[in-house]
PDB file of C-alpha atoms in Angstrom:
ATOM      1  CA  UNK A   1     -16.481 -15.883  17.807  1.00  0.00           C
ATOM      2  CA  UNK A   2     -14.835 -17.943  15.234  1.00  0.00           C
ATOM      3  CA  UNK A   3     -12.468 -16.478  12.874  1.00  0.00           C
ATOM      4  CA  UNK A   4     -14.743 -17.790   9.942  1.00  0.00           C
ATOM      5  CA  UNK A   5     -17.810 -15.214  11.201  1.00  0.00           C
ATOM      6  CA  UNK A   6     -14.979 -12.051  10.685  1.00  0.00           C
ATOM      7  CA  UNK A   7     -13.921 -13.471   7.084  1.00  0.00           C
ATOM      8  CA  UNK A   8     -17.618 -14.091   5.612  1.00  0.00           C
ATOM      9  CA  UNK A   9     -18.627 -11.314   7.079  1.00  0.00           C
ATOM     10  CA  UNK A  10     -15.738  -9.110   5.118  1.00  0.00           C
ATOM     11  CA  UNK A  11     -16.194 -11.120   2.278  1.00  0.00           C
ATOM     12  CA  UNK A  12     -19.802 -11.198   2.137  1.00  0.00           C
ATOM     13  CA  UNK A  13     -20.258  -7.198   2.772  1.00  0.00           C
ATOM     14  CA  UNK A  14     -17.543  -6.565  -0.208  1.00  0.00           C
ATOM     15  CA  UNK A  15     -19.503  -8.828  -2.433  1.00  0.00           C
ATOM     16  CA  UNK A  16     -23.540  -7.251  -1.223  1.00  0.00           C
ATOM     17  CA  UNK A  17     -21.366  -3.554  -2.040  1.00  0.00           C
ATOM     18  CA  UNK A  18     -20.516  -4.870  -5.649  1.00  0.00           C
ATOM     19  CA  UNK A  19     -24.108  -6.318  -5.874  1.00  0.00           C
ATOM     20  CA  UNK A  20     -25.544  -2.919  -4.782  1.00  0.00           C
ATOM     21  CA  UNK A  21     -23.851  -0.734  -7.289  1.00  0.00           C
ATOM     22  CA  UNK A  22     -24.326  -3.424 -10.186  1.00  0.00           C
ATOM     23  CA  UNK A  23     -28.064  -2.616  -9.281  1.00  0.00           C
ATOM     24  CA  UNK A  24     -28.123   0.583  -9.285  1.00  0.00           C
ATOM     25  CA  UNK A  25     -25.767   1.036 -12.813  1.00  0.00           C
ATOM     26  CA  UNK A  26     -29.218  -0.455 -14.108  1.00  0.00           C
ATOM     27  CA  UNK A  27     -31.743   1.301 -12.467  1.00  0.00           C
ATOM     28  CA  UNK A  28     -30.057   4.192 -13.363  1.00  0.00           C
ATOM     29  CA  UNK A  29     -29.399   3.573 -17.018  1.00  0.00           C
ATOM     30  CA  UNK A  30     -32.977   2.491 -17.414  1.00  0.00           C
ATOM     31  CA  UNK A  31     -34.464   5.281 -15.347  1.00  0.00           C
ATOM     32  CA  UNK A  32     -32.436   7.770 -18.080  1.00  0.00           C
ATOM     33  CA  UNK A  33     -33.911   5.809 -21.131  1.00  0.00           C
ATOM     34  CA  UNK A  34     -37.355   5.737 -19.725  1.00  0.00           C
ATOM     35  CA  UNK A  35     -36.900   9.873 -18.967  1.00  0.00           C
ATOM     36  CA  UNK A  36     -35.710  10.128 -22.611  1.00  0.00           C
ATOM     37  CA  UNK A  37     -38.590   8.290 -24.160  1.00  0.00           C
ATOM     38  CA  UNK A  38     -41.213  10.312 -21.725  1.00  0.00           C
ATOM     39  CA  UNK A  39     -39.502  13.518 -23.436  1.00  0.00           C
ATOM     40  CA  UNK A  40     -39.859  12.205 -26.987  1.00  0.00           C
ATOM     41  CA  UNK A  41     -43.340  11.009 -26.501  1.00  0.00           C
ATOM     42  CA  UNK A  42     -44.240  14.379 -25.246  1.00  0.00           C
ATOM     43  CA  UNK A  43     -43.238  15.894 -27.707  1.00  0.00           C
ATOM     44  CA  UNK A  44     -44.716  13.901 -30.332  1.00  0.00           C
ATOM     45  CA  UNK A  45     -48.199  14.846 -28.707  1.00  0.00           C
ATOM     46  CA  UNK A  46     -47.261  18.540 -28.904  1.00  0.00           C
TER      47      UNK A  46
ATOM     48  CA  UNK B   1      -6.686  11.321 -35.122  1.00  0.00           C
ATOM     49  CA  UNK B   2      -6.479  13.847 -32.316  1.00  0.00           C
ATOM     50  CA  UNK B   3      -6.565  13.402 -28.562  1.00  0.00           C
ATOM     51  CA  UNK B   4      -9.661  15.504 -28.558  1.00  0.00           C
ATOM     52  CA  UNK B   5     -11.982  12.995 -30.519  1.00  0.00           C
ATOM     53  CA  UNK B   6     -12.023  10.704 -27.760  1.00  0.00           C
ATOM     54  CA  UNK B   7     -13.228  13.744 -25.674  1.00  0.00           C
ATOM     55  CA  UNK B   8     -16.535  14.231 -27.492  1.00  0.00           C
ATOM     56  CA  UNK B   9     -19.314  12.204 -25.580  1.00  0.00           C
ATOM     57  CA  UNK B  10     -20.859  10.736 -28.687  1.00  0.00           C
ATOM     58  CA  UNK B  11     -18.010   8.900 -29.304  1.00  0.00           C
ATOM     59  CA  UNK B  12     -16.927   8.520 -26.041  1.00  0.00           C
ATOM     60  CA  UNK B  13     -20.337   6.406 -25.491  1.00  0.00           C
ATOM     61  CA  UNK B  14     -19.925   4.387 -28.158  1.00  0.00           C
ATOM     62  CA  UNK B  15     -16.096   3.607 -27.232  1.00  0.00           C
ATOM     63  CA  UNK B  16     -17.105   3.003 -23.109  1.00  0.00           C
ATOM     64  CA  UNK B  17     -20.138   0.676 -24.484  1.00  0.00           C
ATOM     65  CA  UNK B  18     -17.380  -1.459 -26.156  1.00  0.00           C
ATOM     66  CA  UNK B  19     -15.191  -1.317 -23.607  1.00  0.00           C
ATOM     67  CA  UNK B  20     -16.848  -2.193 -20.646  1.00  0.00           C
ATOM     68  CA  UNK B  21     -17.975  -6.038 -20.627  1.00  0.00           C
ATOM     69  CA  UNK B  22     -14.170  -6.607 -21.352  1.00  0.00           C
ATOM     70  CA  UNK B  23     -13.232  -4.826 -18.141  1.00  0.00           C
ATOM     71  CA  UNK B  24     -16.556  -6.862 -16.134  1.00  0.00           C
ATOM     72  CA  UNK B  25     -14.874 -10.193 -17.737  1.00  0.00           C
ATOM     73  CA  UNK B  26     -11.127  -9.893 -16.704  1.00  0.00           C
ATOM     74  CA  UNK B  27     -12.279  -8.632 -13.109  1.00  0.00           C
ATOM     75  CA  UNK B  28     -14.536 -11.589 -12.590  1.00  0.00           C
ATOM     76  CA  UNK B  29     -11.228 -13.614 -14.059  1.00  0.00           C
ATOM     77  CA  UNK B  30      -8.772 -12.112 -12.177  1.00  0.00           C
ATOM     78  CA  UNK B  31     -10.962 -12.025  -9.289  1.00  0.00           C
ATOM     79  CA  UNK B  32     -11.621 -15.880  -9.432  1.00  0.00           C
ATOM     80  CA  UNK B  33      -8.039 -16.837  -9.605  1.00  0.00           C
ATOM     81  CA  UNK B  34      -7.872 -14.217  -6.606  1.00  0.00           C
ATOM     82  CA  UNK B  35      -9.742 -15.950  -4.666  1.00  0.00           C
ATOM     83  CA  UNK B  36      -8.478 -19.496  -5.571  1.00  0.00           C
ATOM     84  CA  UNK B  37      -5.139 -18.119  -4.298  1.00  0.00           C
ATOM     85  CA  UNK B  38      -6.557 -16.549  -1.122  1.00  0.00           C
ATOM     86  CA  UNK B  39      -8.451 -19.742   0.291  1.00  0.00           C
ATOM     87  CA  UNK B  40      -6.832 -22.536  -1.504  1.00  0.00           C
ATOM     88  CA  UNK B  41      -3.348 -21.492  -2.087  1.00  0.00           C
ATOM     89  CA  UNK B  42      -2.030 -19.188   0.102  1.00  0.00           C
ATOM     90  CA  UNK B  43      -0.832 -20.977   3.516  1.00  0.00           C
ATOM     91  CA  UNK B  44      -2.495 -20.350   7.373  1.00  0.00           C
ATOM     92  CA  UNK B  45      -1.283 -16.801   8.885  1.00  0.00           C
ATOM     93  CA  UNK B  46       1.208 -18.070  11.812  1.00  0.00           C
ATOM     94  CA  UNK B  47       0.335 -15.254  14.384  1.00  0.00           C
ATOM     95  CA  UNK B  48      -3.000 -14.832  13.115  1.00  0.00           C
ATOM     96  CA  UNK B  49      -4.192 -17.714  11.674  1.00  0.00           C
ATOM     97  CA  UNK B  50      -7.036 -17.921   9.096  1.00  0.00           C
ATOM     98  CA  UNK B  51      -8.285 -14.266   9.786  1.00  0.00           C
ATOM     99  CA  UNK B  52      -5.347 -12.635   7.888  1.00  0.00           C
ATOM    100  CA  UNK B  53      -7.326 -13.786   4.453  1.00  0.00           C
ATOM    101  CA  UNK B  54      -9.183 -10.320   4.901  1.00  0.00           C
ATOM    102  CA  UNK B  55      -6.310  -8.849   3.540  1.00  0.00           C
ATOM    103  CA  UNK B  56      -6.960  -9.969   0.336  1.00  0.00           C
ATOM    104  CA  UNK B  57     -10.235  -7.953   0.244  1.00  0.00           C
ATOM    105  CA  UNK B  58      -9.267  -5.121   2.347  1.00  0.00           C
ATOM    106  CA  UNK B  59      -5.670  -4.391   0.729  1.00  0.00           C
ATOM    107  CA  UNK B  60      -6.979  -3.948  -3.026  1.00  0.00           C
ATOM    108  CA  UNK B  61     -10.169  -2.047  -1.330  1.00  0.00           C
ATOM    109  CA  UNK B  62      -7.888   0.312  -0.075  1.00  0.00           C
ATOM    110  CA  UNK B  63      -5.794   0.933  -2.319  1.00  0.00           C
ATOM    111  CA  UNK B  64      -8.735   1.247  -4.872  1.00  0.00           C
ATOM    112  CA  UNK B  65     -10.414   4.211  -2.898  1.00  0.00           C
ATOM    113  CA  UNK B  66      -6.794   5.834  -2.663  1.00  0.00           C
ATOM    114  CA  UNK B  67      -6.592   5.114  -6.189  1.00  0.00           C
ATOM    115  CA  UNK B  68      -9.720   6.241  -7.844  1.00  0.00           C
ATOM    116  CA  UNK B  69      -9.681   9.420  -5.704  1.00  0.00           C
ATOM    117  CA  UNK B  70      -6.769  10.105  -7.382  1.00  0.00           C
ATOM    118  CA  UNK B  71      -8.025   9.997 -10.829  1.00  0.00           C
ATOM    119  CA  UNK B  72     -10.845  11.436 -10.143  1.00  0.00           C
ATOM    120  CA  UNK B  73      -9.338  14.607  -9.042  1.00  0.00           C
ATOM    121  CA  UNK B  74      -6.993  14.160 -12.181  1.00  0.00           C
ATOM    122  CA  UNK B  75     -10.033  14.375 -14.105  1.00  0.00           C
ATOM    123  CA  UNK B  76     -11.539  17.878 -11.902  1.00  0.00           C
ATOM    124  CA  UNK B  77      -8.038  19.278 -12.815  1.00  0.00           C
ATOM    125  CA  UNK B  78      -8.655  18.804 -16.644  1.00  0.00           C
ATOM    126  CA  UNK B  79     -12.505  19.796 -15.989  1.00  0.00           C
ATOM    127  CA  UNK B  80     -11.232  23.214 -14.755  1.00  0.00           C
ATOM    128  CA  UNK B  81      -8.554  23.886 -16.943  1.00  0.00           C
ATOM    129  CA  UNK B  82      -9.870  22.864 -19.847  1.00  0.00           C
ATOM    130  CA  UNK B  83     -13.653  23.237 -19.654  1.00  0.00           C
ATOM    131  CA  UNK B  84     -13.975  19.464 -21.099  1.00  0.00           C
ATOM    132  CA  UNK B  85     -17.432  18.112 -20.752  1.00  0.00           C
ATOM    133  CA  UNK B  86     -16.319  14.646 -20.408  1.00  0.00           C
ATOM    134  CA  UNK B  87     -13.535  14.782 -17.871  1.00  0.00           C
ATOM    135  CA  UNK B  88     -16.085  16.409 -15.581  1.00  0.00           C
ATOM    136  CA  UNK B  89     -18.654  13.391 -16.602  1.00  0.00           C
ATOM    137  CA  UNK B  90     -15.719  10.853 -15.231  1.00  0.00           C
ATOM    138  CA  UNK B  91     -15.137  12.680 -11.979  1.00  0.00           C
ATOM    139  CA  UNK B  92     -19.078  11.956 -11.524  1.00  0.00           C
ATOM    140  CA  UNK B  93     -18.912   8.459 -12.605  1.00  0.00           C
ATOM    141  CA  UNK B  94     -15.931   7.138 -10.579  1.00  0.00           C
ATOM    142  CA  UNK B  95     -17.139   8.765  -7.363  1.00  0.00           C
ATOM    143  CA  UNK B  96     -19.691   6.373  -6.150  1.00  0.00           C
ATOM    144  CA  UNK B  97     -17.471   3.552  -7.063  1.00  0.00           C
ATOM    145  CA  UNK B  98     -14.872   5.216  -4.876  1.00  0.00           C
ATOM    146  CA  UNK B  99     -17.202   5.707  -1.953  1.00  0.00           C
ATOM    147  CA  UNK B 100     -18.012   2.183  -2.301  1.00  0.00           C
ATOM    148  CA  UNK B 101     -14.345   0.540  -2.057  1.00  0.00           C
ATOM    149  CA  UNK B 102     -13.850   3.351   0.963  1.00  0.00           C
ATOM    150  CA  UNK B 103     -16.766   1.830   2.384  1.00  0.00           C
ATOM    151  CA  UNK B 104     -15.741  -1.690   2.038  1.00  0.00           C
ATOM    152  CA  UNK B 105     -11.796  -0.850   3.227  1.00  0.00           C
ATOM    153  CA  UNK B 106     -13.184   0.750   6.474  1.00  0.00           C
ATOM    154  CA  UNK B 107     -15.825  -2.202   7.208  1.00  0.00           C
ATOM    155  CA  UNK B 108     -13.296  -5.181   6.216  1.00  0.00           C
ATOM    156  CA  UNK B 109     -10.986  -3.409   7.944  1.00  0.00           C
ATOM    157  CA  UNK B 110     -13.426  -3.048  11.451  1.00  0.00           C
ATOM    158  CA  UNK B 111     -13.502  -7.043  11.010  1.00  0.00           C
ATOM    159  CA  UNK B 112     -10.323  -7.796  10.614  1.00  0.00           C
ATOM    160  CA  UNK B 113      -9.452  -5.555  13.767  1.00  0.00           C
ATOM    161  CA  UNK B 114     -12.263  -6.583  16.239  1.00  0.00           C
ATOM    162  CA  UNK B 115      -9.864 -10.254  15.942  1.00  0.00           C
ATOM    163  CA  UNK B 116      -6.716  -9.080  15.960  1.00  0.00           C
ATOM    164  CA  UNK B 117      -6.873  -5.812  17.931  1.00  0.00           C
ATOM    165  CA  UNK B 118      -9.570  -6.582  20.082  1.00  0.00           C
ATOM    166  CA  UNK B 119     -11.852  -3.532  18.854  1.00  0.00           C
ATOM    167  CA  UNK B 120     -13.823  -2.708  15.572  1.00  0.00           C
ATOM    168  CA  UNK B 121     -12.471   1.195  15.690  1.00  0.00           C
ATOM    169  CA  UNK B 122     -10.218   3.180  17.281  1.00  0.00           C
ATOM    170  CA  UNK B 123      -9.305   7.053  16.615  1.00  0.00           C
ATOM    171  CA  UNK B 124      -6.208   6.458  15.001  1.00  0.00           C
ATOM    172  CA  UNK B 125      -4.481   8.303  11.756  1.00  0.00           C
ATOM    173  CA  UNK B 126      -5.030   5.473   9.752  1.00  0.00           C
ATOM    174  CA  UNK B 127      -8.602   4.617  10.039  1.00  0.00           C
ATOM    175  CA  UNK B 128      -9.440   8.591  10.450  1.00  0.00           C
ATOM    176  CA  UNK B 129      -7.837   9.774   7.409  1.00  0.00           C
ATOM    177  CA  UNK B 130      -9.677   6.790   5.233  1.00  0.00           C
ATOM    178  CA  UNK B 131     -12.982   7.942   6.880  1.00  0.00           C
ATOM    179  CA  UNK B 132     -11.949  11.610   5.811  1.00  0.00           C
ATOM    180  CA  UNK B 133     -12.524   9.876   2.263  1.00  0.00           C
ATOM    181  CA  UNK B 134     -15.338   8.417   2.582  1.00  0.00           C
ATOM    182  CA  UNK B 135     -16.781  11.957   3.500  1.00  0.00           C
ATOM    183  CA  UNK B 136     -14.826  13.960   0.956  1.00  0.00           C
ATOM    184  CA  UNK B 137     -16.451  10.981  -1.595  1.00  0.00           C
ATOM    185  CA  UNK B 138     -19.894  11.646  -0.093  1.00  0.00           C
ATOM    186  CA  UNK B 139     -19.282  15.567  -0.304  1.00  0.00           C
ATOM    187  CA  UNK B 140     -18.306  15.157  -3.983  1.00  0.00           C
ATOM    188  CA  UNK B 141     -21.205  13.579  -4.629  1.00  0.00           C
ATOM    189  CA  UNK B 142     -23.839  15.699  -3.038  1.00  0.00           C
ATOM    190  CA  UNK B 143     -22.382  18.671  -4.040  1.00  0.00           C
ATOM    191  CA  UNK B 144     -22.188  17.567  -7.637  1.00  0.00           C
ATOM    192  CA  UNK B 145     -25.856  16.379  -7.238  1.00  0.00           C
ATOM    193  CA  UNK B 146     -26.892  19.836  -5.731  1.00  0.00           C
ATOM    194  CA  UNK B 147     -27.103  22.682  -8.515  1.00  0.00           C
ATOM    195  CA  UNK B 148     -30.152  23.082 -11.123  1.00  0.00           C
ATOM    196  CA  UNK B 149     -27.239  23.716 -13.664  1.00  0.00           C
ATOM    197  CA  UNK B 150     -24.877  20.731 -13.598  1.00  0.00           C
ATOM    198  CA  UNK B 151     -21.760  22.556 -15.063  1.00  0.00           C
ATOM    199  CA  UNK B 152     -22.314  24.699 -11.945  1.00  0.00           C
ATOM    200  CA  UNK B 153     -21.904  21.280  -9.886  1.00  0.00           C
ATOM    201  CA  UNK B 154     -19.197  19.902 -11.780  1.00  0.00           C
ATOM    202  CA  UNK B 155     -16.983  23.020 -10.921  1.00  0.00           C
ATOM    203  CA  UNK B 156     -17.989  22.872  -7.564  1.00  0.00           C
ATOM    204  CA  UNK B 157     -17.227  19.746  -6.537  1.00  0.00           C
ATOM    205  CA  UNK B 158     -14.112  19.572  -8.371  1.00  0.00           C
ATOM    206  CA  UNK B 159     -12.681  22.323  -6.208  1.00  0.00           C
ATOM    207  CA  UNK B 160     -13.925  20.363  -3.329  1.00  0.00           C
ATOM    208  CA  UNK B 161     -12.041  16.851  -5.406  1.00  0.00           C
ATOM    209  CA  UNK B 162      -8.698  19.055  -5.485  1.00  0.00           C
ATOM    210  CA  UNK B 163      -8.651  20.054  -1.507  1.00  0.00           C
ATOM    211  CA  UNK B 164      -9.315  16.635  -1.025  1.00  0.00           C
ATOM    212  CA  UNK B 165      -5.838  14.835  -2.613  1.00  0.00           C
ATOM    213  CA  UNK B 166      -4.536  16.950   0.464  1.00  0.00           C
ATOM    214  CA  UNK B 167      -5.713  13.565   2.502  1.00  0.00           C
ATOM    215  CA  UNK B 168      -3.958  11.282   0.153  1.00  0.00           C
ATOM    216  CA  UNK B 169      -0.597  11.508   1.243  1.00  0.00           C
ATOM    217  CA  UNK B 170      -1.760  11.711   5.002  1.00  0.00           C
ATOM    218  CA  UNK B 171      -3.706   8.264   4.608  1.00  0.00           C
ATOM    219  CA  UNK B 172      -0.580   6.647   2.982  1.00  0.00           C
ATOM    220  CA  UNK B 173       1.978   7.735   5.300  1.00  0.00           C
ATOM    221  CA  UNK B 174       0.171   8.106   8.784  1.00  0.00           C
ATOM    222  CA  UNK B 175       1.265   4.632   9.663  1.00  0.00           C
ATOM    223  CA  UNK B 176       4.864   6.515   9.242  1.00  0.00           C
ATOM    224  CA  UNK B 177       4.414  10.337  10.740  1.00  0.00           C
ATOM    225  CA  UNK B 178       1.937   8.903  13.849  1.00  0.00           C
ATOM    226  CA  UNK B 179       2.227   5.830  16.337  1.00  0.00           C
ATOM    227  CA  UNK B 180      -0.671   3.678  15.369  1.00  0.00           C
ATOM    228  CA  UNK B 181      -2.722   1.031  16.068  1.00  0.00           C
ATOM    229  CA  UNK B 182      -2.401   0.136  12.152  1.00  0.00           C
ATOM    230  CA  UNK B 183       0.239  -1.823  10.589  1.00  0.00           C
ATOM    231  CA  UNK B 184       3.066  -0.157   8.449  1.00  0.00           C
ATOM    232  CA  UNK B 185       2.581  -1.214   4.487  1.00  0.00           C
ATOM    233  CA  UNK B 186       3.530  -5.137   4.262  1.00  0.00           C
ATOM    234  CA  UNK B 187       4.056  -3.937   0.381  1.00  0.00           C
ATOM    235  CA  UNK B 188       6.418  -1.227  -0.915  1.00  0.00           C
ATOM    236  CA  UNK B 189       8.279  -0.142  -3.958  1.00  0.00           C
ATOM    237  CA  UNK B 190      10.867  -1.522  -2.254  1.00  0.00           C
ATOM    238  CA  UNK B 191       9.824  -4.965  -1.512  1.00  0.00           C
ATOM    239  CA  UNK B 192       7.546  -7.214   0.593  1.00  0.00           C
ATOM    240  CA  UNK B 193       7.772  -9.217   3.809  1.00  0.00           C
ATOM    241  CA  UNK B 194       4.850 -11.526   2.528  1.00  0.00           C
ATOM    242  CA  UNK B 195       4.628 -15.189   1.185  1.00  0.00           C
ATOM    243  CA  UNK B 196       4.654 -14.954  -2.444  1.00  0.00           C
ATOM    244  CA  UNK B 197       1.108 -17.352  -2.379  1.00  0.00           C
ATOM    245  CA  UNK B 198      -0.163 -14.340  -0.475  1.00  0.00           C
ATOM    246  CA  UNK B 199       1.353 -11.207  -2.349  1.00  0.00           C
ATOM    247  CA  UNK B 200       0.083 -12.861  -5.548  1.00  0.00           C
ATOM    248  CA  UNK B 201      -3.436 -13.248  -4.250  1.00  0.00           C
ATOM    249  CA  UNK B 202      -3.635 -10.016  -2.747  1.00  0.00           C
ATOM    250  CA  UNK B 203      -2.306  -7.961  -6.672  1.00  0.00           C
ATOM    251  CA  UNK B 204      -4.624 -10.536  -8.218  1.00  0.00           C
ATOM    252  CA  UNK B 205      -7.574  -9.490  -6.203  1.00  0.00           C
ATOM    253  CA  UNK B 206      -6.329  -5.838  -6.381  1.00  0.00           C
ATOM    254  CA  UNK B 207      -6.020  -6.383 -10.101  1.00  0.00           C
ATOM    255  CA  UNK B 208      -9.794  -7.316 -10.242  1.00  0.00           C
ATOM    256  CA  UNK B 209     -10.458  -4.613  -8.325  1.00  0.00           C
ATOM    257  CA  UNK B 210      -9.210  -2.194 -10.755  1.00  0.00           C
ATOM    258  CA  UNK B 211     -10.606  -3.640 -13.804  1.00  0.00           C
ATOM    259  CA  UNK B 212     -14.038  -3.675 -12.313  1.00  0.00           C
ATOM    260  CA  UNK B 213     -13.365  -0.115 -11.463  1.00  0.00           C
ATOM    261  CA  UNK B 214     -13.064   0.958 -14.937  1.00  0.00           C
ATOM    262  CA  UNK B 215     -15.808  -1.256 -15.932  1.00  0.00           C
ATOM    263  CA  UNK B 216     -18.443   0.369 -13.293  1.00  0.00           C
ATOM    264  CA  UNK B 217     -17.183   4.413 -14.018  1.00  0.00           C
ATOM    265  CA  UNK B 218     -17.778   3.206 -18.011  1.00  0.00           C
ATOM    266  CA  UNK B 219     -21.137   2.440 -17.702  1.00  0.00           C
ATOM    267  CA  UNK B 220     -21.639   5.030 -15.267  1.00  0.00           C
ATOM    268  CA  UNK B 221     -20.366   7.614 -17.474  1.00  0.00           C
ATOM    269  CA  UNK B 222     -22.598   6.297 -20.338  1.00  0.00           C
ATOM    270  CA  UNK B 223     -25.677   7.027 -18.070  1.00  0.00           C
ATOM    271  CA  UNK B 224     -24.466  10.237 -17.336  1.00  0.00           C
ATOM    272  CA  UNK B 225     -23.975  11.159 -21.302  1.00  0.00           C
ATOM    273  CA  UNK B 226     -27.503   9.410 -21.866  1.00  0.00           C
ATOM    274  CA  UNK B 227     -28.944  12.015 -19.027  1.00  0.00           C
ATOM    275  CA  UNK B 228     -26.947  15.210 -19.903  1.00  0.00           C
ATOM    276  CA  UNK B 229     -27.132  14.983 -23.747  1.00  0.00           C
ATOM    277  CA  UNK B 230     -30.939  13.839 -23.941  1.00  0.00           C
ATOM    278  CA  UNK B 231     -32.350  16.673 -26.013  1.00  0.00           C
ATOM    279  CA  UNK B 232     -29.312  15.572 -28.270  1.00  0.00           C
ATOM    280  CA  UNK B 233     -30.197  14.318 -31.793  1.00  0.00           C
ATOM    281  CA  UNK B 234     -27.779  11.758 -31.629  1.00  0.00           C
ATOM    282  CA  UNK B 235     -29.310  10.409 -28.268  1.00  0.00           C
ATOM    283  CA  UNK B 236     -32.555  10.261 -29.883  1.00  0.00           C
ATOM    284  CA  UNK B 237     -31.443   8.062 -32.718  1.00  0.00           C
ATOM    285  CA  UNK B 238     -29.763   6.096 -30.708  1.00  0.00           C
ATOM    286  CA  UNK B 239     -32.112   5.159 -28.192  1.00  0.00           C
ATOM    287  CA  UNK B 240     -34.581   5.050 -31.445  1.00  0.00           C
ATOM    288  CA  UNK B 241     -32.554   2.440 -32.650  1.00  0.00           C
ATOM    289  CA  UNK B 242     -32.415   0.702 -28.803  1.00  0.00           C
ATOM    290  CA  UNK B 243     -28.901   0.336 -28.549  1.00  0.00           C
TER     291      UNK B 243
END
């Protein structure tokens, strides 16, 4: 195997890692903001 | 102003919010002049020709998991002494980002070796101890994750953060106390056998590293304030006011 295959392969796992945690720093935050306006809307309706 | 304003999440939301794109910008900066100085600039590896130019992704990945370990347990320390909210709140938020540069030091490093060495893994000190991490990083995390009353976790899996540092030292010098199959340090306080083209690549790509560190545990810890504080008044004005 050529040495390019071991540097992309680095290279392109460190970069889909980043990518990965980028994605879920969003879901996350929006998950908490939807959870907070589901709390507030329930309680409007109590 | 004291030390201790900082310390209140409210304001410590605020601050991180501000913060954080400037810490996303210089790592994508630093990061692209990294890697114009790792393919362009730096010359061909004479015993191991173009596959050394992993090191400039595996070095500041390594470094980084030893790194943010580090603080993180700093942080357990001043959780448990001090019975600060927020310290507790960073332990939780640089975690994952740990477990992911541990991640990406043991794979980079698997591809580097399979070339070099002849073999993705081997047994050795080195590339044991750095797996140790990964686990202790997964531990921390799940044992964080598992109690109803999140306090409860926070003091949990900061004793399990403080056992861990015992690893630290054992990564970093295993090349030193055991014959292995991993290179000594190339860097050191007390100099460097590499090219300057590749030393420079390598801290500017470990630079990046550590300013998209900060970046990721400051909007982390944001989310983490957003989902502990919710039944907070200020929370509800401020995601009210959708910012």
């Amino acid at each position: 195997m050529s040495h390019g295959f071991f540097i992309w392969m680095s290279y392109g796992a460190a970069a889909l890692a980043v990518a990965v945690e980028i994605a879920g720093l969003l879901v996350r935050r929006s998950r908490a903001l939807a959870r907070i306006e589901e709390e507030r809307e329930l309680e409007t309706q109590d | 102003m004291a030390w201790s304003y900082f310390a209140s999440p409210a304001t410590f939301y605020r601050l991180a919010g501000r913060m954080a794109p400037w810490f996303f910008a210089l790592a994508a900066a630093l990061a692209l002049a990294g890697l114009y100085v790792a393919f362009i600039v730096a010359p061909t590896d004479a015993q191991q020709g173009e596959v050394y130019r992993v090191i400039f992704i595996h070095v500041p990945a390594a470094w980084m998991s030893m790194f943010i370990y580090f603080v993180m347990a700093c942080y357990c320390a001043v959780a448990l002494s001090f019975n600060t909210r927020l310290a507790a709140m960073m332990a939780r938020a640089l975690a994952p980002t740990g477990a992911m540069f541990t991640f990406v030091a043991l794979w980079t490093g698997a591809f580097w070796g399979r070339p070099t060495w002849g073999t993705y893994w081997a047994w050795d000190a080195r590339m044991t101890s750095e797996l140790v991490l990964l686990f202790l990083y997964f531990g921390f995390i799940a044992l964080a994750n598992a109690f109803e009353d999140p306090r409860r976790g926070d003091r949990a899996a900061a004793l399990l953060a403080l056992i861990g540092v015992v690893n630290l030292p054992i990564i970093y010098f295993s090349v030193k106390w055991w014959n292995t199959l991993h290179q000594g340090s190339s860097v050191s306080f007390k100099g460097t056998s590499m090219h300057v083209a590749m030393l420079w690549g390598m801290l500017l790509m470990a630079f990046a590293a550590w300013m998209y560190a900060i970046g990721a545990a400051l909007v982390r810890v944001r989310t983490i304030i957003l989902e502990r504080e919710r039944r907070t008044q200020w929370v509800r004005t401020l995601v009210e006011a959708g910012t």
